[in-house]
Amino acid sequence: MAEDDAAVSPVIATILMVAITVVLSGVIYVWASSLAETDVKGVPRVTFDIEDIDGFDADQGHWRITVTQSQTPLATQAVEVKVFYTNATGALNTFSVNLADSAGVYGFNPANSDAFVTFVDSVQKEQISETETRSISTFNSGDTIFIRTHAPDGTPLEDATITLSYAPLNGDGALLRTWDDLSYDQKA
C-alpha cells in the first residue's frame, strides 16, 4: 500500500509542473506582445535623408533634411531642432527652434525666409463632411527641414551638430536623430 502512495505523488507533481509552465508561458506571451505593440502616444521610428544644397553659398546654402518614413505622425509643436556650432570668435553656440514657430520657420524655406532653420510641412487634409475639409499639421513623411550652412552672423559652419528631438508637453520625449561633424564644405 505504501508503494501506491509513492507512485501517485510524482504523477501529480508532473501534472502540476506542466500546468504551471503553461500558465507562466501564457503570461509571458501576453506581456511580451504588449511590449511589441507601439501606442500612438509612443515615439515612433522615423527615418531621415539629409542632403547639402549649395553649401558654399552664404545666402542660400543649406542642409535639407527630409522625413522619408514615419511610423506614426508626431505633433509638429513637439518637434525641436538644435544646432550646435562654433561662431566667428570660437565660442560654442546653440541655436534651438520649435518647428511650429510661425516667425519665419513654419511654412518657409531658404528661398523665402532669412531664418537659420525653416520647415515645410506636408499638410494632411481630413474630410469633415462631404463639402468640408480641414488641414492637419503633423511631423510625418514628406516633411522637410532646412538648416543653413552659415550661421546667422555669416560664419560658415564647420563640425556642426544637429539634433532633432520629440518633446511633447505630456509624456516622455526622445531624441529622434543626431547628425555630427557637418561642415558647409563637405557632403552631409
Short mmCIF file of C-alpha atoms in Angstrom, two decimals:
data_model
loop_
_atom_site.label_atom_id
_atom_site.label_comp_id
_atom_site.label_asym_id
_atom_site.label_seq_id
_atom_site.Cartn_x
_atom_site.Cartn_y
_atom_site.Cartn_z
CA MET A 1 0.00 0.00 0.00
CA ALA A 2 2.92 2.28 0.64
CA GLU A 3 4.08 1.68 -2.91
CA ASP A 4 0.81 3.05 -4.34
CA ASP A 5 1.09 6.26 -2.32
CA ALA A 6 4.62 6.86 -3.58
CA ALA A 7 3.57 6.33 -7.23
CA VAL A 8 0.74 8.88 -7.06
CA SER A 9 2.87 11.80 -5.83
CA PRO A 10 5.29 12.03 -8.83
CA VAL A 11 2.37 11.91 -11.29
CA ILE A 12 0.56 14.76 -9.56
CA ALA A 13 3.80 16.74 -9.32
CA THR A 14 4.43 16.31 -13.05
CA ILE A 15 0.89 17.44 -13.92
CA LEU A 16 1.24 20.49 -11.65
CA MET A 17 4.61 21.42 -13.19
CA VAL A 18 3.17 21.19 -16.70
CA ALA A 19 0.14 23.30 -15.70
CA ILE A 20 2.33 25.96 -14.06
CA THR A 21 4.62 26.05 -17.10
CA VAL A 22 1.66 26.53 -19.46
CA VAL A 23 0.18 29.34 -17.33
CA LEU A 24 3.56 31.03 -16.92
CA SER A 25 4.31 30.87 -20.65
CA GLY A 26 0.87 32.39 -21.37
CA VAL A 27 1.54 35.29 -19.01
CA ILE A 28 4.97 35.92 -20.54
CA TYR A 29 3.50 35.79 -24.07
CA VAL A 30 0.84 38.41 -23.21
CA TRP A 31 3.42 40.63 -21.52
CA ALA A 32 5.90 40.37 -24.41
CA SER A 33 3.27 41.01 -27.09
CA SER A 34 2.16 44.19 -25.30
CA LEU A 35 5.77 45.39 -25.36
CA ALA A 36 5.97 44.80 -29.10
CA GLU A 37 2.94 46.97 -29.84
CA THR A 38 3.61 50.68 -30.33
CA ASP A 39 1.00 53.02 -28.99
CA VAL A 40 0.29 56.28 -30.85
CA LYS A 41 1.49 58.13 -27.74
CA GLY A 42 4.89 56.46 -28.01
CA VAL A 43 7.76 57.75 -30.06
CA PRO A 44 7.68 56.09 -33.47
CA ARG A 45 10.54 55.08 -35.67
CA VAL A 46 11.37 57.94 -38.02
CA THR A 47 13.90 57.80 -40.86
CA PHE A 48 15.51 60.80 -42.50
CA ASP A 49 17.53 61.72 -45.55
CA ILE A 50 20.00 64.63 -45.38
CA GLU A 51 21.40 66.45 -48.39
CA ASP A 52 23.55 69.56 -48.69
CA ILE A 53 22.41 72.20 -51.16
CA ASP A 54 24.86 74.93 -52.32
CA GLY A 55 26.88 74.63 -49.10
CA PHE A 56 29.38 77.33 -50.10
CA ASP A 57 26.66 79.94 -50.75
CA ALA A 58 26.32 82.11 -47.63
CA ASP A 59 22.83 83.28 -48.64
CA GLN A 60 21.19 80.12 -49.97
CA GLY A 61 23.40 77.22 -48.77
CA HIS A 62 21.58 74.77 -46.51
CA TRP A 63 21.14 71.19 -45.42
CA ARG A 64 17.81 69.69 -46.42
CA ILE A 65 16.53 67.04 -44.01
CA THR A 66 13.55 65.11 -45.35
CA VAL A 67 11.40 62.70 -43.35
CA THR A 68 11.41 59.59 -45.53
CA GLN A 69 9.32 57.35 -43.25
CA SER A 70 7.42 57.77 -40.01
CA GLN A 71 5.68 55.02 -38.11
CA THR A 72 3.03 57.45 -36.83
CA PRO A 73 2.54 61.22 -37.17
CA LEU A 74 4.01 63.40 -34.42
CA ALA A 75 2.72 66.75 -33.23
CA THR A 76 4.64 69.47 -35.08
CA GLN A 77 4.71 71.70 -31.99
CA ALA A 78 6.54 68.94 -30.07
CA VAL A 79 9.47 68.68 -32.50
CA GLU A 80 12.58 70.72 -31.73
CA VAL A 81 15.74 71.29 -33.76
CA LYS A 82 19.04 72.23 -32.11
CA VAL A 83 22.16 73.28 -33.99
CA PHE A 84 25.48 73.27 -32.11
CA TYR A 85 28.25 75.22 -33.84
CA THR A 86 31.32 77.40 -33.28
CA ASN A 87 30.85 81.08 -34.13
CA ALA A 88 33.39 83.51 -35.64
CA THR A 89 35.02 84.20 -32.24
CA GLY A 90 35.45 80.49 -31.47
CA ALA A 91 32.66 80.28 -28.89
CA LEU A 92 30.27 77.35 -28.91
CA ASN A 93 26.72 78.41 -29.82
CA THR A 94 23.46 76.51 -29.56
CA PHE A 95 20.52 77.51 -31.74
CA SER A 96 17.21 75.94 -30.72
CA VAL A 97 13.87 76.25 -32.50
CA ASN A 98 10.45 74.64 -32.39
CA LEU A 99 9.19 73.60 -35.84
CA ALA A 100 5.73 75.09 -35.19
CA ASP A 101 7.22 78.58 -34.70
CA SER A 102 5.36 80.80 -37.15
CA ALA A 103 8.02 83.56 -37.06
CA GLY A 104 9.87 82.64 -40.26
CA VAL A 105 10.17 78.91 -39.50
CA TYR A 106 6.91 77.03 -40.15
CA GLY A 107 5.87 77.10 -43.79
CA PHE A 108 9.09 78.71 -45.01
CA ASN A 109 12.20 77.60 -46.87
CA PRO A 110 15.59 79.25 -47.55
CA ALA A 111 14.23 80.94 -50.69
CA ASN A 112 11.54 82.90 -48.82
CA SER A 113 12.94 83.30 -45.29
CA ASP A 114 16.19 84.50 -43.75
CA ALA A 115 15.66 82.25 -40.72
CA PHE A 116 18.50 79.90 -39.74
CA VAL A 117 16.07 76.93 -39.58
CA THR A 118 12.89 76.62 -41.67
CA PHE A 119 10.28 73.89 -42.01
CA VAL A 120 7.93 72.91 -44.84
CA ASP A 121 5.06 70.72 -43.70
CA SER A 122 3.39 68.20 -45.98
CA VAL A 123 -0.08 69.07 -44.66
CA GLN A 124 -2.69 66.32 -44.49
CA LYS A 125 -6.34 67.03 -45.36
CA GLU A 126 -9.07 65.47 -43.23
CA GLN A 127 -12.63 65.15 -44.56
CA ILE A 128 -15.13 66.62 -42.06
CA SER A 129 -18.21 66.43 -44.27
CA GLU A 130 -18.98 65.98 -47.96
CA THR A 131 -18.03 69.58 -48.75
CA GLU A 132 -15.65 70.49 -45.93
CA THR A 133 -12.05 69.52 -45.15
CA ARG A 134 -9.56 70.74 -42.59
CA SER A 135 -5.78 70.80 -42.68
CA ILE A 136 -3.81 68.93 -40.05
CA SER A 137 -0.19 69.78 -39.29
CA THR A 138 1.88 66.79 -38.23
CA PHE A 139 5.54 65.84 -38.39
CA ASN A 140 5.36 62.97 -40.83
CA SER A 141 6.70 61.51 -44.08
CA GLY A 142 7.36 64.13 -46.74
CA ASP A 143 8.09 66.98 -44.31
CA THR A 144 11.31 68.93 -44.87
CA ILE A 145 13.59 70.84 -42.50
CA PHE A 146 16.10 73.34 -43.92
CA ILE A 147 19.15 74.41 -41.88
CA ARG A 148 21.51 77.00 -43.30
CA THR A 149 25.18 76.08 -43.78
CA HIS A 150 26.21 79.51 -42.50
CA ALA A 151 25.43 80.85 -39.01
CA PRO A 152 23.23 83.94 -38.60
CA ASP A 153 26.42 86.05 -38.31
CA GLY A 154 27.63 84.68 -41.69
CA THR A 155 30.23 82.27 -40.31
CA PRO A 156 30.46 79.04 -42.35
CA LEU A 157 29.54 76.07 -40.17
CA GLU A 158 32.28 73.51 -39.57
CA ASP A 159 31.96 70.46 -37.30
CA ALA A 160 28.35 71.40 -36.55
CA THR A 161 25.93 69.04 -34.82
CA ILE A 162 22.20 68.95 -35.49
CA THR A 163 19.79 67.18 -33.14
CA LEU A 164 16.14 66.52 -33.78
CA SER A 165 14.05 65.83 -30.67
CA TYR A 166 10.46 64.97 -29.89
CA ALA A 167 9.33 66.59 -26.62
CA PRO A 168 5.54 66.56 -26.07
CA LEU A 169 4.10 68.50 -23.13
CA ASN A 170 2.64 65.32 -21.62
CA GLY A 171 4.69 62.17 -21.82
CA ASP A 172 8.23 61.17 -22.50
CA GLY A 173 10.26 62.78 -25.21
CA ALA A 174 13.06 61.26 -27.20
CA LEU A 175 15.99 62.13 -29.39
CA LEU A 176 14.90 61.27 -32.93
CA ARG A 177 18.23 61.76 -34.71
CA THR A 178 21.67 63.39 -34.44
CA TRP A 179 23.97 64.42 -37.28
CA ASP A 180 27.59 65.10 -36.27
CA ASP A 181 30.60 66.68 -37.97
CA LEU A 182 28.59 68.62 -40.55
CA SER A 183 30.55 71.23 -42.48
CA TYR A 184 29.47 73.68 -45.16
CA ASP A 185 32.22 72.42 -47.49
CA GLN A 186 31.60 68.65 -47.18
CA LYS A 187 28.83 66.30 -48.27
CA ALA A 188 26.40 65.50 -45.47
#
